[in-house]
PDB file of C-alpha atoms in Angstrom:
ATOM      1  CA  UNK X 316      10.767   1.252  -5.217  1.00 66.00           C
ATOM      2  CA  UNK X 317       9.261   0.979  -1.551  1.00 76.00           C
ATOM      3  CA  UNK X 318      10.361   4.435  -0.803  1.00 84.00           C
ATOM      4  CA  UNK X 319       8.780   5.850  -3.719  1.00 90.00           C
ATOM      5  CA  UNK X 320       5.460   3.762  -3.369  1.00 90.00           C
ATOM      6  CA  UNK X 321       5.284   4.940   0.234  1.00 92.00           C
ATOM      7  CA  UNK X 322       6.066   8.564  -0.471  1.00 92.00           C
ATOM      8  CA  UNK X 323       3.126   8.697  -2.998  1.00 93.00           C
ATOM      9  CA  UNK X 324       0.914   6.811  -0.502  1.00 91.00           C
ATOM     10  CA  UNK X 325       1.804   9.071   2.383  1.00 90.00           C
ATOM     11  CA  UNK X 326       1.660  12.433   0.501  1.00 92.00           C
ATOM     12  CA  UNK X 327      -1.236  11.817  -2.047  1.00 93.00           C
ATOM     13  CA  UNK X 328      -4.572  10.042  -2.651  1.00 92.00           C
ATOM     14  CA  UNK X 329      -3.159   8.722  -5.822  1.00 89.00           C
ATOM     15  CA  UNK X 330      -4.040   4.650  -5.658  1.00 85.00           C
ATOM     16  CA  UNK X 331      -0.619   3.704  -4.976  1.00 84.00           C
ATOM     17  CA  UNK X 332      -0.089   1.102  -1.896  1.00 79.00           C
ATOM     18  CA  UNK X 333       2.849   1.307   0.388  1.00 75.00           C
ATOM     19  CA  UNK X 334       4.768  -1.431   1.677  1.00 75.00           C
ATOM     20  CA  UNK X 335       2.922  -3.910   4.176  1.00 73.00           C
ATOM     21  CA  UNK X 336       5.541  -2.769   7.052  1.00 81.00           C
ATOM     22  CA  UNK X 337       6.700   0.610   7.528  1.00 84.00           C
ATOM     23  CA  UNK X 338       9.877   1.160   9.620  1.00 88.00           C
ATOM     24  CA  UNK X 339      12.432   4.080   9.901  1.00 91.00           C
ATOM     25  CA  UNK X 340      14.636   2.558   7.056  1.00 91.00           C
ATOM     26  CA  UNK X 341      11.541   2.587   4.805  1.00 92.00           C
ATOM     27  CA  UNK X 342      10.458   5.930   5.974  1.00 93.00           C
ATOM     28  CA  UNK X 343      13.760   7.307   5.421  1.00 94.00           C
ATOM     29  CA  UNK X 344      13.675   6.416   1.843  1.00 94.00           C
ATOM     30  CA  UNK X 345       9.984   7.728   1.552  1.00 95.00           C
ATOM     31  CA  UNK X 346      11.066  11.230   2.945  1.00 96.00           C
ATOM     32  CA  UNK X 347      13.975  11.311   0.734  1.00 96.00           C
ATOM     33  CA  UNK X 348      11.525  10.738  -2.530  1.00 96.00           C
ATOM     34  CA  UNK X 349       9.139  13.560  -1.293  1.00 96.00           C
ATOM     35  CA  UNK X 350      10.574  15.973  -3.928  1.00 97.00           C
ATOM     36  CA  UNK X 351       9.763  13.594  -6.661  1.00 97.00           C
ATOM     37  CA  UNK X 352       5.959  13.854  -5.566  1.00 97.00           C
ATOM     38  CA  UNK X 353       6.604  17.473  -5.608  1.00 97.00           C
ATOM     39  CA  UNK X 354       7.683  17.433  -9.094  1.00 97.00           C
ATOM     40  CA  UNK X 355       4.698  15.544 -10.154  1.00 97.00           C
ATOM     41  CA  UNK X 356       2.267  17.429  -8.471  1.00 98.00           C
ATOM     42  CA  UNK X 357       3.802  20.804  -9.422  1.00 98.00           C
ATOM     43  CA  UNK X 358       3.712  19.825 -13.162  1.00 97.00           C
ATOM     44  CA  UNK X 359       0.083  18.891 -12.595  1.00 97.00           C
ATOM     45  CA  UNK X 360      -0.779  22.121 -11.100  1.00 98.00           C
ATOM     46  CA  UNK X 361       1.094  24.085 -13.826  1.00 98.00           C
ATOM     47  CA  UNK X 362      -0.661  21.945 -16.441  1.00 97.00           C
ATOM     48  CA  UNK X 363      -4.159  22.581 -14.773  1.00 98.00           C
ATOM     49  CA  UNK X 364      -3.569  26.183 -14.549  1.00 97.00           C
ATOM     50  CA  UNK X 365      -2.805  26.287 -18.549  1.00 97.00           C
ATOM     51  CA  UNK X 366      -5.714  24.230 -19.294  1.00 97.00           C
ATOM     52  CA  UNK X 367      -7.942  26.457 -17.424  1.00 97.00           C
ATOM     53  CA  UNK X 368      -6.606  29.471 -18.898  1.00 95.00           C
ATOM     54  CA  UNK X 369      -6.684  28.346 -22.293  1.00 95.00           C
ATOM     55  CA  UNK X 370     -10.112  27.475 -21.614  1.00 96.00           C
ATOM     56  CA  UNK X 371     -11.075  31.102 -21.046  1.00 95.00           C
ATOM     57  CA  UNK X 372     -11.108  30.912 -17.223  1.00 95.00           C
ATOM     58  CA  UNK X 373      -9.826  33.781 -15.469  1.00 96.00           C
ATOM     59  CA  UNK X 374      -6.407  33.420 -13.794  1.00 96.00           C
ATOM     60  CA  UNK X 375      -7.764  34.258 -10.403  1.00 96.00           C
ATOM     61  CA  UNK X 376     -10.362  31.651 -10.456  1.00 97.00           C
ATOM     62  CA  UNK X 377      -8.015  29.190 -12.131  1.00 97.00           C
ATOM     63  CA  UNK X 378      -5.532  29.846  -9.332  1.00 97.00           C
ATOM     64  CA  UNK X 379      -8.131  28.976  -6.656  1.00 97.00           C
ATOM     65  CA  UNK X 380      -8.836  25.691  -8.599  1.00 98.00           C
ATOM     66  CA  UNK X 381      -5.357  24.835  -8.693  1.00 98.00           C
ATOM     67  CA  UNK X 382      -4.918  25.356  -4.967  1.00 98.00           C
ATOM     68  CA  UNK X 383      -8.170  23.494  -4.057  1.00 97.00           C
ATOM     69  CA  UNK X 384      -7.077  20.477  -6.299  1.00 97.00           C
ATOM     70  CA  UNK X 385      -3.669  20.445  -4.734  1.00 97.00           C
ATOM     71  CA  UNK X 386      -5.466  20.148  -1.337  1.00 97.00           C
ATOM     72  CA  UNK X 387      -7.674  17.546  -2.410  1.00 96.00           C
ATOM     73  CA  UNK X 388      -5.182  15.405  -4.095  1.00 96.00           C
ATOM     74  CA  UNK X 389      -3.052  15.401  -0.817  1.00 95.00           C
ATOM     75  CA  UNK X 390      -5.934  15.168   1.600  1.00 92.00           C
ATOM     76  CA  UNK X 391      -5.558  18.477   2.770  1.00 93.00           C
ATOM     77  CA  UNK X 392      -3.105  17.004   5.305  1.00 94.00           C
ATOM     78  CA  UNK X 393      -0.561  19.766   4.752  1.00 96.00           C
ATOM     79  CA  UNK X 394      -3.133  22.486   5.408  1.00 96.00           C
ATOM     80  CA  UNK X 395      -4.339  20.886   8.364  1.00 95.00           C
ATOM     81  CA  UNK X 396      -0.658  20.525   9.533  1.00 95.00           C
ATOM     82  CA  UNK X 397      -0.439  24.331   9.034  1.00 97.00           C
ATOM     83  CA  UNK X 398      -3.344  25.120  11.092  1.00 96.00           C
ATOM     84  CA  UNK X 399      -2.337  22.833  13.921  1.00 95.00           C
ATOM     85  CA  UNK X 400       1.064  24.552  14.052  1.00 96.00           C
ATOM     86  CA  UNK X 401       0.029  27.918  14.157  1.00 96.00           C
ATOM     87  CA  UNK X 402      -2.708  27.192  16.695  1.00 95.00           C
ATOM     88  CA  UNK X 403       0.230  25.450  18.791  1.00 94.00           C
ATOM     89  CA  UNK X 404       2.286  28.286  18.631  1.00 94.00           C
ATOM     90  CA  UNK X 405      -0.412  30.725  19.162  1.00 92.00           C
ATOM     91  CA  UNK X 406      -1.339  28.915  22.472  1.00 87.00           C
ATOM     92  CA  UNK X 407       1.751  30.495  24.526  1.00 81.00           C
ATOM     93  CA  UNK X 408       1.531  27.488  26.970  1.00 83.00           C
ATOM     94  CA  UNK X 409       4.240  25.120  27.834  1.00 92.00           C
ATOM     95  CA  UNK X 410       5.369  22.634  25.066  1.00 93.00           C
ATOM     96  CA  UNK X 411       2.920  19.869  26.547  1.00 93.00           C
ATOM     97  CA  UNK X 412      -0.106  22.345  26.524  1.00 93.00           C
ATOM     98  CA  UNK X 413       0.731  23.069  22.776  1.00 92.00           C
ATOM     99  CA  UNK X 414       1.132  19.595  21.768  1.00 93.00           C
ATOM    100  CA  UNK X 415      -2.291  18.731  23.305  1.00 92.00           C
ATOM    101  CA  UNK X 416      -3.739  21.734  21.375  1.00 91.00           C
ATOM    102  CA  UNK X 417      -2.243  20.434  18.191  1.00 91.00           C
ATOM    103  CA  UNK X 418      -3.830  16.840  18.502  1.00 89.00           C
ATOM    104  CA  UNK X 419      -7.412  18.283  19.529  1.00 83.00           C
ATOM    105  CA  UNK X 420      -8.552  18.021  15.971  1.00 75.00           C
ATOM    106  CA  UNK X 421     -10.281  21.358  15.757  1.00 77.00           C
ATOM    107  CA  UNK X 422      -8.786  24.468  14.225  1.00 81.00           C
ATOM    108  CA  UNK X 423      -8.520  27.434  16.515  1.00 87.00           C
ATOM    109  CA  UNK X 424      -8.346  31.340  15.214  1.00 90.00           C
ATOM    110  CA  UNK X 425      -4.460  31.189  14.392  1.00 93.00           C
ATOM    111  CA  UNK X 426      -4.831  27.931  12.433  1.00 94.00           C
ATOM    112  CA  UNK X 427      -7.895  29.334  10.272  1.00 95.00           C
ATOM    113  CA  UNK X 428      -6.118  32.563   9.669  1.00 96.00           C
ATOM    114  CA  UNK X 429      -2.990  30.696   8.698  1.00 96.00           C
ATOM    115  CA  UNK X 430      -5.078  28.627   6.249  1.00 96.00           C
ATOM    116  CA  UNK X 431      -6.943  31.245   4.749  1.00 97.00           C
ATOM    117  CA  UNK X 432      -4.057  33.540   4.151  1.00 97.00           C
ATOM    118  CA  UNK X 433      -1.881  30.716   2.557  1.00 97.00           C
ATOM    119  CA  UNK X 434      -4.802  29.385   0.082  1.00 97.00           C
ATOM    120  CA  UNK X 435      -5.486  32.968  -0.930  1.00 98.00           C
ATOM    121  CA  UNK X 436      -1.783  33.922  -1.366  1.00 98.00           C
ATOM    122  CA  UNK X 437      -1.084  30.896  -3.269  1.00 98.00           C
ATOM    123  CA  UNK X 438      -3.927  31.116  -5.590  1.00 98.00           C
ATOM    124  CA  UNK X 439      -3.375  34.831  -6.475  1.00 97.00           C
ATOM    125  CA  UNK X 440       0.296  34.140  -6.760  1.00 98.00           C
ATOM    126  CA  UNK X 441      -0.335  31.430  -9.169  1.00 98.00           C
ATOM    127  CA  UNK X 442      -2.660  33.819 -11.000  1.00 97.00           C
ATOM    128  CA  UNK X 443      -0.067  36.553 -11.481  1.00 97.00           C
ATOM    129  CA  UNK X 444       2.484  33.674 -12.595  1.00 97.00           C
ATOM    130  CA  UNK X 445       0.293  32.321 -15.013  1.00 96.00           C
ATOM    131  CA  UNK X 446      -0.765  36.137 -16.330  1.00 95.00           C
ATOM    132  CA  UNK X 447       3.227  36.564 -17.048  1.00 95.00           C
ATOM    133  CA  UNK X 448       3.871  33.110 -18.385  1.00 94.00           C
ATOM    134  CA  UNK X 449       5.798  31.852 -15.454  1.00 96.00           C
ATOM    135  CA  UNK X 450       4.315  28.372 -15.677  1.00 96.00           C
ATOM    136  CA  UNK X 451       7.706  26.690 -14.447  1.00 97.00           C
ATOM    137  CA  UNK X 452       7.662  28.810 -11.383  1.00 97.00           C
ATOM    138  CA  UNK X 453       4.367  27.033 -10.363  1.00 98.00           C
ATOM    139  CA  UNK X 454       5.704  23.751 -10.785  1.00 98.00           C
ATOM    140  CA  UNK X 455       8.930  24.585  -9.283  1.00 98.00           C
ATOM    141  CA  UNK X 456       7.321  26.224  -5.857  1.00 98.00           C
ATOM    142  CA  UNK X 457       5.278  23.131  -5.324  1.00 98.00           C
ATOM    143  CA  UNK X 458       8.356  20.898  -5.425  1.00 98.00           C
ATOM    144  CA  UNK X 459      10.069  23.213  -3.371  1.00 98.00           C
ATOM    145  CA  UNK X 460       7.702  22.780  -0.509  1.00 97.00           C
ATOM    146  CA  UNK X 461       8.559  18.928  -0.620  1.00 97.00           C
ATOM    147  CA  UNK X 462      12.287  19.726  -0.627  1.00 98.00           C
ATOM    148  CA  UNK X 463      11.545  21.403   2.596  1.00 98.00           C
ATOM    149  CA  UNK X 464      10.096  18.460   4.132  1.00 97.00           C
ATOM    150  CA  UNK X 465      13.358  16.629   3.344  1.00 97.00           C
ATOM    151  CA  UNK X 466      15.327  19.373   4.978  1.00 97.00           C
ATOM    152  CA  UNK X 467      12.840  19.343   8.134  1.00 97.00           C
ATOM    153  CA  UNK X 468      13.797  15.853   8.804  1.00 96.00           C
ATOM    154  CA  UNK X 469      17.610  16.423   8.726  1.00 92.00           C
ATOM    155  CA  UNK X 470      19.732  14.619  11.256  1.00 89.00           C
ATOM    156  CA  UNK X 471      19.787  16.538  14.360  1.00 90.00           C
ATOM    157  CA  UNK X 472      16.071  16.980  15.094  1.00 93.00           C
ATOM    158  CA  UNK X 473      14.425  14.628  17.491  1.00 94.00           C
ATOM    159  CA  UNK X 474      10.917  13.512  17.211  1.00 95.00           C
ATOM    160  CA  UNK X 475       8.287  15.384  19.523  1.00 94.00           C
ATOM    161  CA  UNK X 476       6.997  13.383  22.762  1.00 93.00           C
ATOM    162  CA  UNK X 477       3.914  11.301  21.547  1.00 88.00           C
ATOM    163  CA  UNK X 478       4.431  11.802  17.806  1.00 90.00           C
ATOM    164  CA  UNK X 479       4.000   8.690  15.998  1.00 88.00           C
ATOM    165  CA  UNK X 480       5.078  10.042  12.469  1.00 91.00           C
ATOM    166  CA  UNK X 481       7.784  12.115  13.792  1.00 92.00           C
ATOM    167  CA  UNK X 482       9.369   9.072  15.293  1.00 91.00           C
ATOM    168  CA  UNK X 483       9.352   7.681  11.965  1.00 93.00           C
ATOM    169  CA  UNK X 484      10.988  10.463  10.290  1.00 95.00           C
ATOM    170  CA  UNK X 485      12.683  12.935  12.587  1.00 95.00           C
ATOM    171  CA  UNK X 486      16.392  12.707  11.901  1.00 94.00           C
ATOM    172  CA  UNK X 487      16.422  10.687   9.071  1.00 95.00           C
ATOM    173  CA  UNK X 488      18.097  12.734   6.394  1.00 96.00           C
ATOM    174  CA  UNK X 489      21.745  12.922   5.959  1.00 95.00           C
ATOM    175  CA  UNK X 490      23.326  16.223   4.032  1.00 94.00           C
ATOM    176  CA  UNK X 491      24.038  13.707   1.234  1.00 95.00           C
ATOM    177  CA  UNK X 492      20.399  13.120   0.628  1.00 95.00           C
ATOM    178  CA  UNK X 493      19.220  16.894   1.410  1.00 96.00           C
ATOM    179  CA  UNK X 494      22.023  18.878  -0.180  1.00 96.00           C
ATOM    180  CA  UNK X 495      21.381  17.353  -3.721  1.00 97.00           C
ATOM    181  CA  UNK X 496      17.726  18.351  -3.345  1.00 97.00           C
ATOM    182  CA  UNK X 497      18.802  21.679  -2.484  1.00 97.00           C
ATOM    183  CA  UNK X 498      20.953  22.098  -5.438  1.00 97.00           C
ATOM    184  CA  UNK X 499      18.257  20.753  -7.877  1.00 97.00           C
ATOM    185  CA  UNK X 500      15.640  23.221  -6.266  1.00 97.00           C
ATOM    186  CA  UNK X 501      17.763  26.172  -6.992  1.00 97.00           C
ATOM    187  CA  UNK X 502      18.598  24.834 -10.321  1.00 96.00           C
ATOM    188  CA  UNK X 503      14.935  24.468 -11.203  1.00 95.00           C
ATOM    189  CA  UNK X 504      14.509  28.070 -10.073  1.00 95.00           C
ATOM    190  CA  UNK X 505      17.321  29.262 -12.484  1.00 96.00           C
ATOM    191  CA  UNK X 506      14.801  28.336 -15.330  1.00 95.00           C
ATOM    192  CA  UNK X 507      11.542  29.113 -13.435  1.00 95.00           C
ATOM    193  CA  UNK X 508      11.390  32.943 -14.547  1.00 94.00           C
ATOM    194  CA  UNK X 509      12.287  33.314 -18.068  1.00 91.00           C
ATOM    195  CA  UNK X 510      14.491  36.474 -18.306  1.00 90.00           C
ATOM    196  CA  UNK X 511      15.277  36.704 -14.632  1.00 93.00           C
ATOM    197  CA  UNK X 512      17.363  33.601 -13.655  1.00 93.00           C
ATOM    198  CA  UNK X 513      18.001  35.173 -10.261  1.00 96.00           C
ATOM    199  CA  UNK X 514      14.425  35.586  -9.086  1.00 97.00           C
ATOM    200  CA  UNK X 515      13.620  32.104  -9.429  1.00 96.00           C
ATOM    201  CA  UNK X 516      16.772  30.989  -7.537  1.00 97.00           C
ATOM    202  CA  UNK X 517      15.671  33.787  -5.042  1.00 98.00           C
ATOM    203  CA  UNK X 518      12.239  32.352  -4.574  1.00 98.00           C
ATOM    204  CA  UNK X 519      13.564  28.686  -4.077  1.00 98.00           C
ATOM    205  CA  UNK X 520      16.014  29.923  -1.440  1.00 98.00           C
ATOM    206  CA  UNK X 521      13.454  32.314   0.389  1.00 98.00           C
ATOM    207  CA  UNK X 522      10.931  29.418   0.558  1.00 98.00           C
ATOM    208  CA  UNK X 523      13.399  26.811   2.060  1.00 98.00           C
ATOM    209  CA  UNK X 524      15.180  29.295   4.535  1.00 98.00           C
ATOM    210  CA  UNK X 525      11.651  30.315   5.839  1.00 98.00           C
ATOM    211  CA  UNK X 526      10.657  26.829   6.071  1.00 97.00           C
ATOM    212  CA  UNK X 527      14.064  25.888   8.065  1.00 97.00           C
ATOM    213  CA  UNK X 528      13.310  28.886  10.566  1.00 98.00           C
ATOM    214  CA  UNK X 529       9.976  27.831  11.135  1.00 98.00           C
ATOM    215  CA  UNK X 530      10.993  24.168  11.664  1.00 98.00           C
ATOM    216  CA  UNK X 531      13.882  25.115  14.115  1.00 97.00           C
ATOM    217  CA  UNK X 532      11.331  27.466  15.954  1.00 96.00           C
ATOM    218  CA  UNK X 533       8.752  24.714  16.093  1.00 96.00           C
ATOM    219  CA  UNK X 534      11.111  22.190  17.375  1.00 96.00           C
ATOM    220  CA  UNK X 535      12.239  24.410  20.337  1.00 95.00           C
ATOM    221  CA  UNK X 536       8.683  25.106  20.863  1.00 95.00           C
ATOM    222  CA  UNK X 537       7.034  21.926  20.912  1.00 95.00           C
ATOM    223  CA  UNK X 538      10.042  19.843  22.049  1.00 94.00           C
ATOM    224  CA  UNK X 539      10.766  18.027  18.804  1.00 95.00           C
ATOM    225  CA  UNK X 540       9.460  17.338  15.466  1.00 96.00           C
ATOM    226  CA  UNK X 541       5.813  16.132  14.395  1.00 95.00           C
ATOM    227  CA  UNK X 542       3.995  15.660  11.285  1.00 94.00           C
ATOM    228  CA  UNK X 543       2.173  18.832  11.744  1.00 95.00           C
ATOM    229  CA  UNK X 544       5.016  20.809  11.591  1.00 97.00           C
ATOM    230  CA  UNK X 545       6.179  19.029   8.382  1.00 97.00           C
ATOM    231  CA  UNK X 546       2.806  19.993   6.673  1.00 96.00           C
ATOM    232  CA  UNK X 547       3.357  23.828   7.752  1.00 97.00           C
ATOM    233  CA  UNK X 548       6.932  23.855   6.562  1.00 98.00           C
ATOM    234  CA  UNK X 549       5.596  22.309   3.351  1.00 98.00           C
ATOM    235  CA  UNK X 550       3.147  24.973   3.043  1.00 98.00           C
ATOM    236  CA  UNK X 551       5.082  28.177   3.891  1.00 98.00           C
ATOM    237  CA  UNK X 552       7.822  27.142   1.708  1.00 98.00           C
ATOM    238  CA  UNK X 553       5.410  26.638  -1.294  1.00 98.00           C
ATOM    239  CA  UNK X 554       3.696  29.904  -0.545  1.00 98.00           C
ATOM    240  CA  UNK X 555       6.906  32.121  -0.095  1.00 98.00           C
ATOM    241  CA  UNK X 556       8.366  30.592  -3.263  1.00 98.00           C
ATOM    242  CA  UNK X 557       5.251  31.660  -5.235  1.00 98.00           C
ATOM    243  CA  UNK X 558       5.069  35.190  -3.705  1.00 98.00           C
ATOM    244  CA  UNK X 559       8.833  35.985  -4.586  1.00 98.00           C
ATOM    245  CA  UNK X 560       8.600  34.451  -8.060  1.00 97.00           C
ATOM    246  CA  UNK X 561       5.800  36.844  -8.841  1.00 97.00           C
ATOM    247  CA  UNK X 562       7.984  39.877  -8.358  1.00 96.00           C
ATOM    248  CA  UNK X 563       8.179  41.965 -11.346  1.00 86.00           C
ATOM    249  CA  UNK X 564       5.362  40.030 -12.968  1.00 75.00           C
ATOM    250  CA  UNK X 565       3.180  43.230 -13.894  1.00 69.00           C
TER     251      UNK X 565
END
């Protein structure tokens, strides 16, 4: 239960208190439970989208509201991680300089562009999915983003120098934890797009693969894994899963 409590405490603003002391053992369990947080948030996002659509709100506006709600309930930290990661990648300096830019607290042009693009694409993808009745695809994409976090913390990646959160979670997830979540994500994709079972699977797989490529590049570029990279992996995975799930929705 400490792992689940810490997962909700870390990943949401819900009034759930984590354990008094957090070490790598507890952090390992919390990251392993991250997809459960994703399932809850995904169901809430799809439900809110349905409520707004039923109330007569345009799906485009509803999509923007849902993405904003997800940002609020997660403290905006994943979008912040996305911005910091792309600012670091865009610096073209040595790893030390890139990490310094990521910790600066501000958002540069690369980061701002990445956040605007992600928010816009997610919002309009949600609108397209809602318009075609693919409600489960919205929920599944949000959950897939949290599965990407588990994969990013797989064994073999070292924490980036000076990364407090990375030191807690990098390399903590074994294949026996990560692989079942991948199977569950693909299984959810099977049901996510009515009449096109293969498309939902493709969406989940594309999101996870893209996040994996990004994480590997960032680990090599920054000299290890940190919390910003996890946020970027989550947002990239969710965004791509949403986009692929919209194919053929018109």
